[in-house]
Short mmCIF file of C-alpha atoms (C1' of nucleotides) in Angstrom, two decimals:
data_model
loop_
_atom_site.label_atom_id
_atom_site.label_comp_id
_atom_site.label_asym_id
_atom_site.label_seq_id
_atom_site.Cartn_x
_atom_site.Cartn_y
_atom_site.Cartn_z
CA MET A 1444 48.40 63.05 103.17
CA THR A 1445 51.09 64.92 104.98
CA THR A 1446 53.99 66.58 103.21
CA ILE A 1447 57.06 66.11 105.28
CA SER A 1448 60.36 67.44 104.07
CA PRO A 1449 63.13 64.99 104.94
CA PRO A 1450 65.29 66.39 107.73
CA SER A 1451 68.37 66.03 105.58
CA VAL A 1452 66.91 68.45 103.05
CA ILE A 1453 65.89 70.98 105.68
CA ASP A 1454 69.28 70.70 107.21
CA GLY A 1455 70.86 71.09 103.82
CA ASN A 1456 69.04 74.35 103.25
CA ARG A 1457 69.91 75.84 106.61
CA ARG A 1458 73.46 74.67 106.29
CA ALA A 1459 73.71 76.27 102.88
CA ASP A 1460 72.21 79.46 104.32
CA LEU A 1461 74.86 79.52 107.02
CA ILE A 1462 77.65 79.05 104.50
CA ARG A 1463 76.33 81.79 102.25
CA VAL A 1464 75.86 84.46 104.92
CA SER A 1465 79.13 83.50 106.57
CA ALA A 1466 80.92 84.03 103.27
CA ARG A 1467 79.47 87.52 103.00
CA LEU A 1468 80.28 88.42 106.60
CA PHE A 1469 83.80 86.94 106.46
CA ARG A 1470 84.45 88.84 103.26
CA ASP A 1471 83.24 92.13 104.69
CA ARG A 1472 84.68 91.96 108.21
CA GLY A 1473 87.20 89.14 108.13
CA TYR A 1474 86.99 85.81 109.95
CA ASP A 1475 88.10 87.19 113.30
CA GLY A 1476 85.91 90.24 112.87
CA THR A 1477 82.81 88.08 112.51
CA THR A 1478 81.20 86.42 115.53
CA ILE A 1479 78.99 83.38 115.68
CA ARG A 1480 76.30 85.77 116.88
CA ASP A 1481 76.65 87.84 113.71
CA ILE A 1482 76.19 84.72 111.62
CA ALA A 1483 73.27 83.43 113.66
CA ASP A 1484 71.55 86.83 113.47
CA ALA A 1485 71.96 86.95 109.70
CA VAL A 1486 70.04 83.70 109.23
CA GLY A 1487 67.56 84.30 112.06
CA MET A 1488 68.92 81.78 114.52
CA ARG A 1489 69.96 82.05 118.16
CA SER A 1490 73.63 82.24 118.91
CA GLY A 1491 74.08 78.60 119.89
CA SER A 1492 72.26 77.10 116.93
CA PRO A 1493 74.93 77.24 114.23
CA PHE A 1494 76.72 74.58 116.26
CA TYR A 1495 73.89 72.21 115.45
CA HIS A 1496 75.10 72.38 111.83
CA PHE A 1497 78.85 72.83 112.32
CA LYS A 1498 81.17 71.56 114.98
CA SER A 1499 83.05 74.84 115.21
CA LYS A 1500 83.46 78.28 113.68
CA GLN A 1501 86.56 76.96 111.95
CA GLU A 1502 84.48 74.35 110.15
CA ILE A 1503 82.23 77.09 108.79
CA LEU A 1504 85.31 78.81 107.40
CA ALA A 1505 86.49 75.58 105.78
CA ALA A 1506 83.02 75.00 104.32
CA VAL A 1507 83.00 78.50 102.80
CA MET A 1508 86.34 77.92 101.12
CA GLU A 1509 85.44 74.43 99.93
CA GLU A 1510 82.13 75.64 98.51
CA GLY A 1511 83.89 78.44 96.66
CA LEU A 1512 86.43 76.17 95.02
CA LEU A 1513 83.94 73.42 94.17
CA SER A 1514 81.61 75.87 92.50
CA CYS A 1515 84.22 77.61 90.35
CA LEU A 1516 86.32 74.60 89.31
CA PRO A 1517 83.94 73.18 86.67
CA ALA A 1518 83.83 76.44 84.71
CA VAL A 1519 87.59 76.90 84.47
CA GLU A 1520 88.19 73.22 83.76
CA ARG A 1521 85.66 73.38 80.92
CA ILE A 1522 87.37 76.46 79.47
CA VAL A 1523 90.86 75.02 79.56
CA GLY A 1524 89.68 71.63 78.32
CA GLY A 1525 87.86 73.31 75.42
CA GLU A 1526 88.87 74.10 71.88
CA LEU A 1527 89.43 77.86 71.87
CA PRO A 1528 92.65 79.21 70.40
CA PRO A 1529 95.28 79.93 73.09
CA ARG A 1530 94.77 83.67 73.39
CA GLN A 1531 90.97 83.48 73.55
CA LYS A 1532 91.17 80.55 75.93
CA PHE A 1533 93.40 82.52 78.27
CA GLN A 1534 91.14 85.55 78.06
CA ALA A 1535 88.15 83.37 78.97
CA LEU A 1536 90.07 81.91 81.89
CA VAL A 1537 91.03 85.33 83.20
CA ARG A 1538 87.47 86.53 82.80
CA ALA A 1539 86.07 83.53 84.67
CA HIS A 1540 88.60 83.99 87.44
CA LEU A 1541 87.76 87.67 87.79
CA GLU A 1542 84.10 86.70 88.08
CA THR A 1543 84.75 84.42 91.04
CA VAL A 1544 86.94 86.97 92.76
CA LEU A 1545 85.16 90.26 92.09
CA ALA A 1546 81.54 89.75 91.08
CA GLU A 1547 78.89 90.83 93.54
CA GLY A 1548 77.69 87.98 95.70
CA HIS A 1549 80.81 85.94 94.97
CA ASP A 1550 82.29 86.08 98.43
CA PHE A 1551 83.77 82.60 98.77
CA ILE A 1552 87.09 82.94 96.96
CA PRO A 1553 87.81 86.39 98.46
CA VAL A 1554 87.48 84.74 101.86
CA LEU A 1555 90.01 82.15 100.71
CA LEU A 1556 92.39 84.91 99.60
CA TYR A 1557 91.92 87.14 102.63
CA ASP A 1558 91.68 84.66 105.47
CA TRP A 1559 93.74 81.66 104.46
CA ARG A 1560 95.93 82.12 107.51
CA ALA A 1561 92.91 82.02 109.79
CA LEU A 1562 92.15 78.43 108.79
CA SER A 1563 93.66 75.94 111.23
CA PRO A 1564 96.34 73.71 109.71
CA GLY A 1565 94.27 70.58 110.29
CA LEU A 1566 91.47 71.86 108.11
CA ARG A 1567 93.72 73.16 105.36
CA GLU A 1568 94.47 69.77 103.82
CA GLY A 1569 91.18 69.29 102.04
CA ILE A 1570 91.17 72.84 100.76
CA VAL A 1571 94.77 72.60 99.58
CA ALA A 1572 93.83 69.64 97.38
CA LEU A 1573 91.17 71.74 95.66
CA ARG A 1574 93.50 74.72 95.35
CA ASP A 1575 96.02 72.45 93.69
CA ARG A 1576 93.41 71.40 91.14
CA TYR A 1577 92.69 75.04 90.42
CA ASP A 1578 96.37 75.87 90.08
CA ARG A 1579 96.88 72.95 87.72
CA VAL A 1580 94.24 74.34 85.37
CA TRP A 1581 96.18 77.60 85.20
CA GLN A 1582 99.48 75.85 84.66
CA VAL A 1583 98.04 73.99 81.68
CA ALA A 1584 96.70 77.20 80.17
CA ILE A 1585 100.03 78.93 80.63
CA THR A 1586 101.94 76.05 79.06
CA GLU A 1587 99.71 76.35 76.00
CA LEU A 1588 100.48 80.06 75.86
CA LYS A 1589 104.17 79.30 75.93
CA GLN A 1590 103.85 76.77 73.12
CA ALA A 1591 101.94 79.34 71.09
CA GLY A 1592 104.72 81.86 71.67
CA LEU A 1593 102.42 84.25 73.52
CA ILE A 1594 104.40 84.34 76.73
CA LYS A 1595 108.07 84.20 77.66
CA SER A 1596 107.98 81.72 80.51
CA ASP A 1597 105.61 79.05 81.74
CA SER A 1598 107.43 78.49 85.01
CA LYS A 1599 105.62 78.10 88.28
CA VAL A 1600 106.82 81.56 89.26
CA ALA A 1601 105.32 82.98 86.08
CA ARG A 1602 101.98 81.42 87.02
CA LEU A 1603 102.16 82.78 90.55
CA LEU A 1604 102.91 86.28 89.26
CA LEU A 1605 100.01 86.11 86.80
CA MET A 1606 97.51 84.78 89.32
CA GLY A 1607 98.80 87.23 91.90
CA ALA A 1608 98.17 90.20 89.64
CA ILE A 1609 94.57 89.13 89.24
CA ASN A 1610 93.97 87.94 92.79
CA PHE A 1611 95.26 91.18 94.22
CA SER A 1612 92.44 93.03 92.48
CA VAL A 1613 90.27 91.81 95.34
CA GLN A 1614 92.00 94.51 97.38
CA TRP A 1615 91.32 97.44 95.05
CA TYR A 1616 88.55 96.68 92.57
CA GLN A 1617 85.17 98.24 93.31
CA PRO A 1618 82.21 97.02 91.24
CA GLY A 1619 80.59 99.89 89.35
CA LYS A 1620 83.62 102.14 89.79
CA GLY A 1621 86.34 102.38 87.17
CA CYS A 1622 86.42 99.61 84.60
CA THR A 1623 84.13 96.64 84.07
CA LEU A 1624 85.27 93.07 84.53
CA ASP A 1625 85.42 92.65 80.75
CA GLU A 1626 87.66 95.68 80.42
CA LEU A 1627 89.83 94.50 83.28
CA ALA A 1628 90.22 91.07 81.70
CA GLU A 1629 91.20 92.66 78.40
CA GLU A 1630 93.78 94.96 79.99
CA ALA A 1631 95.26 92.08 81.95
CA VAL A 1632 95.55 89.82 78.93
CA GLY A 1633 97.03 92.67 76.90
CA MET A 1634 99.61 93.29 79.57
CA PHE A 1635 100.67 89.69 80.13
CA LEU A 1636 100.82 88.36 76.56
CA LEU A 1637 103.46 89.35 74.04
CA MET B 328 127.98 112.14 138.70
CA THR B 329 124.85 110.32 137.73
CA THR B 330 124.22 109.24 134.18
CA ILE B 331 120.58 109.78 133.42
CA SER B 332 119.23 108.91 130.04
CA PRO B 333 116.59 111.42 129.00
CA PRO B 334 113.14 109.86 129.33
CA SER B 335 112.36 110.69 125.73
CA VAL B 336 115.23 108.55 124.52
CA ILE B 337 114.31 105.65 126.77
CA ASP B 338 110.77 105.96 125.63
CA GLY B 339 111.94 106.12 122.05
CA ASN B 340 113.82 102.84 122.39
CA ARG B 341 111.02 100.99 124.10
CA ARG B 342 108.51 102.38 121.69
CA ALA B 343 110.65 101.25 118.78
CA ASP B 344 110.99 97.84 120.40
CA LEU B 345 107.23 97.54 120.66
CA ILE B 346 106.76 98.49 117.02
CA ARG B 347 109.37 96.02 115.85
CA VAL B 348 108.12 92.99 117.76
CA SER B 349 104.52 93.88 116.98
CA ALA B 350 105.36 93.89 113.27
CA ARG B 351 106.81 90.41 113.55
CA LEU B 352 103.88 89.07 115.56
CA PHE B 353 101.26 90.73 113.36
CA ARG B 354 102.97 89.30 110.29
CA ASP B 355 103.10 85.80 111.70
CA ARG B 356 99.70 85.56 113.39
CA GLY B 357 97.70 88.48 112.06
CA TYR B 358 96.52 91.53 113.99
CA ASP B 359 93.54 89.78 115.56
CA GLY B 360 95.61 86.71 116.29
CA THR B 361 98.06 88.74 118.34
CA THR B 362 97.22 89.90 121.84
CA ILE B 363 98.60 92.76 123.83
CA ARG B 364 99.95 90.11 126.19
CA ASP B 365 101.91 88.51 123.31
CA ILE B 366 103.45 91.86 122.49
CA ALA B 367 104.23 92.70 126.11
CA ASP B 368 105.84 89.28 126.64
CA ALA B 369 108.01 89.69 123.57
CA VAL B 370 109.58 92.87 124.92
CA GLY B 371 109.60 91.79 128.56
CA MET B 372 106.84 94.03 129.82
CA ARG B 373 103.68 93.30 131.80
CA SER B 374 100.44 93.21 129.91
CA GLY B 375 99.29 96.70 130.81
CA SER B 376 102.51 98.48 130.01
CA PRO B 377 102.29 98.83 126.23
CA PHE B 378 99.48 101.29 126.91
CA TYR B 379 102.01 103.60 128.49
CA HIS B 380 103.50 103.98 125.01
CA PHE B 381 100.39 103.64 122.83
CA LYS B 382 96.83 104.65 123.45
CA SER B 383 95.44 101.46 121.96
CA LYS B 384 96.33 98.29 120.09
CA GLN B 385 95.06 100.00 116.95
CA GLU B 386 97.68 102.72 117.34
CA ILE B 387 100.39 100.09 117.44
CA LEU B 388 99.10 98.72 114.15
CA ALA B 389 99.10 102.19 112.61
CA ALA B 390 102.63 102.78 113.88
CA VAL B 391 103.83 99.54 112.30
CA MET B 392 102.39 100.51 108.93
CA GLU B 393 103.68 104.07 109.11
CA GLU B 394 107.15 102.90 110.08
CA GLY B 395 107.18 100.45 107.16
CA LEU B 396 106.24 103.07 104.59
CA LEU B 397 108.53 105.76 105.96
CA SER B 398 111.51 103.45 105.92
CA CYS B 399 111.05 102.16 102.37
CA LEU B 400 109.99 105.37 100.64
CA PRO B 401 113.46 107.01 100.44
CA ALA B 402 114.99 104.04 98.61
CA VAL B 403 112.34 103.82 95.89
CA GLU B 404 112.17 107.59 95.49
CA ARG B 405 115.93 107.69 95.02
CA ILE B 406 115.77 104.93 92.40
CA VAL B 407 113.02 106.54 90.36
CA GLY B 408 114.54 109.99 90.68
CA GLY B 409 117.87 108.63 89.49
CA GLU B 410 119.49 108.37 86.10
CA LEU B 411 119.29 104.67 85.23
CA PRO B 412 117.90 103.72 81.82
CA PRO B 413 114.19 102.75 81.98
CA ARG B 414 114.57 99.01 82.04
CA GLN B 415 117.30 98.97 84.69
CA LYS B 416 115.44 101.55 86.71
CA PHE B 417 112.34 99.39 86.72
CA GLN B 418 114.33 96.31 87.64
CA ALA B 419 115.86 98.19 90.57
CA LEU B 420 112.41 99.34 91.68
CA VAL B 421 111.01 95.83 91.56
CA ARG B 422 114.02 94.52 93.44
CA ALA B 423 113.69 97.16 96.15
CA HIS B 424 110.00 96.46 96.48
CA LEU B 425 110.59 92.72 96.79
CA GLU B 426 113.09 93.47 99.53
CA THR B 427 110.55 95.36 101.62
CA VAL B 428 107.90 92.69 101.11
CA LEU B 429 109.85 89.44 101.34
CA ALA B 430 113.20 89.93 103.04
CA GLU B 431 113.66 88.38 106.47
CA GLY B 432 112.97 90.84 109.25
CA HIS B 433 111.01 93.12 106.94
CA ASP B 434 107.62 92.58 108.49
CA PHE B 435 106.11 96.06 108.25
CA ILE B 436 104.82 96.11 104.68
CA PRO B 437 103.47 92.55 104.86
CA VAL B 438 101.40 93.71 107.82
CA LEU B 439 100.12 96.54 105.65
CA LEU B 440 99.20 94.10 102.89
CA TYR B 441 97.68 91.45 105.14
CA ASP B 442 95.86 93.51 107.73
CA TRP B 443 94.85 96.73 106.03
CA ARG B 444 91.20 95.97 106.79
CA ALA B 445 91.97 95.62 110.49
CA LEU B 446 93.02 99.27 110.72
CA SER B 447 90.16 101.47 111.87
CA PRO B 448 89.03 104.04 109.28
CA GLY B 449 90.04 106.93 111.49
CA LEU B 450 93.66 105.81 111.56
CA ARG B 451 93.82 105.02 107.84
CA GLU B 452 94.11 108.63 106.69
CA GLY B 453 97.73 109.17 107.60
CA ILE B 454 98.73 105.81 106.17
CA VAL B 455 96.80 106.41 102.97
CA ALA B 456 98.79 109.59 102.37
CA LEU B 457 102.03 107.60 102.56
CA ARG B 458 100.64 104.81 100.38
CA ASP B 459 99.73 107.41 97.80
CA ARG B 460 103.30 108.65 97.78
CA TYR B 461 104.51 105.11 97.21
CA ASP B 462 102.00 104.53 94.42
CA ARG B 463 103.04 107.77 92.74
CA VAL B 464 106.63 106.57 92.54
CA TRP B 465 105.45 103.48 90.71
CA GLN B 466 103.23 105.45 88.39
CA VAL B 467 106.17 107.62 87.37
CA ALA B 468 108.33 104.57 86.69
CA ILE B 469 105.59 102.99 84.60
CA THR B 470 105.06 106.14 82.57
CA GLU B 471 108.76 106.15 81.74
CA LEU B 472 108.48 102.52 80.62
CA LYS B 473 105.61 103.47 78.34
CA GLN B 474 107.57 106.33 76.81
CA ALA B 475 110.47 103.97 76.21
CA GLY B 476 108.12 101.54 74.47
CA LEU B 477 108.77 98.80 77.02
CA ILE B 478 105.17 98.37 78.12
CA LYS B 479 101.77 98.58 76.40
CA SER B 480 99.84 100.64 78.93
CA ASP B 481 100.68 102.99 81.75
CA SER B 482 97.13 103.21 83.06
CA LYS B 483 96.33 103.05 86.73
CA VAL B 484 94.95 99.56 86.19
CA ALA B 485 98.25 98.51 84.62
CA ARG B 486 100.05 99.75 87.71
CA LEU B 487 97.68 97.92 90.05
CA LEU B 488 98.15 94.68 88.12
CA LEU B 489 101.92 95.03 88.23
CA MET B 490 102.10 95.88 91.90
CA GLY B 491 99.55 93.16 92.65
CA ALA B 492 101.67 90.51 90.99
CA ILE B 493 104.58 91.42 93.21
CA ASN B 494 102.66 92.10 96.39
CA PHE B 495 100.90 88.77 96.16
CA SER B 496 104.25 87.04 96.47
CA VAL B 497 103.95 87.73 100.18
CA GLN B 498 101.43 84.88 100.20
CA TRP B 499 103.63 82.26 98.52
CA TYR B 500 107.31 83.22 98.61
CA GLN B 501 109.47 81.41 101.16
CA PRO B 502 112.98 82.73 101.73
CA GLY B 503 115.55 80.08 101.00
CA LYS B 504 113.11 77.94 99.01
CA GLY B 505 112.80 78.20 95.26
CA CYS B 506 114.27 81.29 93.67
CA THR B 507 116.21 84.17 95.20
CA LEU B 508 114.88 87.70 95.28
CA ASP B 509 117.22 88.65 92.43
CA GLU B 510 115.91 85.81 90.30
CA LEU B 511 112.34 86.69 91.14
CA ALA B 512 112.90 90.32 90.19
CA GLU B 513 114.42 89.24 86.89
CA GLU B 514 111.56 86.89 86.05
CA ALA B 515 109.00 89.54 86.93
CA VAL B 516 110.66 92.21 84.81
CA GLY B 517 111.02 89.75 81.93
CA MET B 518 107.35 88.90 82.13
CA PHE B 519 106.02 92.44 82.35
CA LEU B 520 108.18 94.22 79.80
CA LEU B 521 107.92 93.75 76.04
"C1'" DC C 863 106.39 100.86 133.90
"C1'" DC C 864 103.99 97.36 137.48
"C1'" DT C 865 99.94 95.64 140.28
"C1'" DA C 866 95.58 94.42 140.34
"C1'" DC C 867 91.62 94.48 138.23
"C1'" DC C 868 87.22 95.22 135.34
"C1'" DG C 869 83.64 94.92 131.96
"C1'" DA C 870 82.65 93.01 127.75
"C1'" DT C 871 82.76 89.61 124.48
"C1'" DC C 872 83.36 85.29 122.54
"C1'" DG C 873 83.23 80.27 121.12
"C1'" DG C 874 81.05 76.65 122.67
"C1'" DT C 875 77.85 73.30 125.49
"C1'" DA C 876 74.09 70.77 128.32
"C1'" DG C 877 69.62 69.77 128.33
"C1'" DG C 878 65.48 69.86 126.40
"C1'" DC D 975 66.90 74.51 116.93
"C1'" DC D 976 66.16 77.33 121.61
"C1'" DT D 977 67.28 78.45 126.58
"C1'" DA D 978 70.44 79.41 129.68
"C1'" DC D 979 74.79 79.44 130.72
"C1'" DC D 980 80.06 78.87 131.38
"C1'" DG D 981 84.96 79.44 131.26
"C1'" DA D 982 88.40 81.84 129.06
"C1'" DT D 983 90.31 85.65 127.04
"C1'" DC D 984 90.89 90.21 125.77
"C1'" DG D 985 91.64 95.35 125.47
"C1'" DG D 986 92.09 98.61 128.52
"C1'" DT D 987 92.44 101.39 133.15
"C1'" DA D 988 93.27 103.32 138.08
"C1'" DG D 989 96.59 104.13 141.18
"C1'" DG D 990 100.95 104.10 142.44
#
DNA sequence: CCTACCGATCGGTAGG
DNA sequence: CCTACCGATCGGTAGG
């Protein structure tokens, strides 16, 4: 009796490997600073082989961003759909967001934040739809804060300023140096809420 | 009588031209997405000629960032050194900062924000010194806000969150669409201050 | 500042 | 998924 793994599963593993190491390399060196050869080396392939799994380098970038959004959406949607009181709900949302942006090994969303411009317009559409879903979760949370009197404005600009403050931490936060993610979440919530 | 412009002046003009068009191109397409040929074309030179003015493409990038910081530092230092009451002083600082980040033709600081990673470590030192000066201005302003009871914390993290919220607008703000810079400054100040 | 050019690198492909 | 390769592009330089 032979044990044969279905090709689709093998392919799925290698494809997932490529996405994961590409995320790390893109995060560290940027999309343009990473070559197909870097990616192939990191998974133990030859330089032409990634194109067996992806049509182009651009499609790897799109896959990294899509993977990042798909894997972090359920958590934030569960938080905002849950029953916590407004302040605690917002704190949980900020904490979850910080996790996806700053935690070690979480390279997907930083790639989205750093290299959005590098993604060709044709491939942006699908990612934009997921980004919109993510933004909508935040808008709902902020509206609840407004209704609870914890914030002055729940405008779109208010949301962009809030998310910007947190997203920009990707440019300065260093894990293990300075504050922890819990402390950062607490300071952020303390600063933004009345 | 021949009129001969001193070479240093000619060089100064052409060098300034190169910095200006490079800032615009870097802002629009990114450092890696801009070639020396793009830059040369934009000022009407042949592709090898920018290297008469700069030793490398990297040095052009450094010059863009340095120029941006040097030209915006006096304004913010004057504001913070001035006599406005804390809230108005902060509003003026935010407004000035938004100008350097979002106003049309102000491409230098966006390049700093977008392509910091593209600058080689050896060239970062001089720019870091100027960035530190800029950050110090903000820290002073925030400390004054704290003393006036207009903000909860004047920690470094508080400053980074504030500046992040505003800096991130470079990724979403579109001149002429949505709010004006004045409105944006007002909303930001309203959101951050108690 | 131009002409003419080079060496290196890069994304991608044909064929197996 | 590998081998072997290509065409294009790019930063940079020598010599004037």
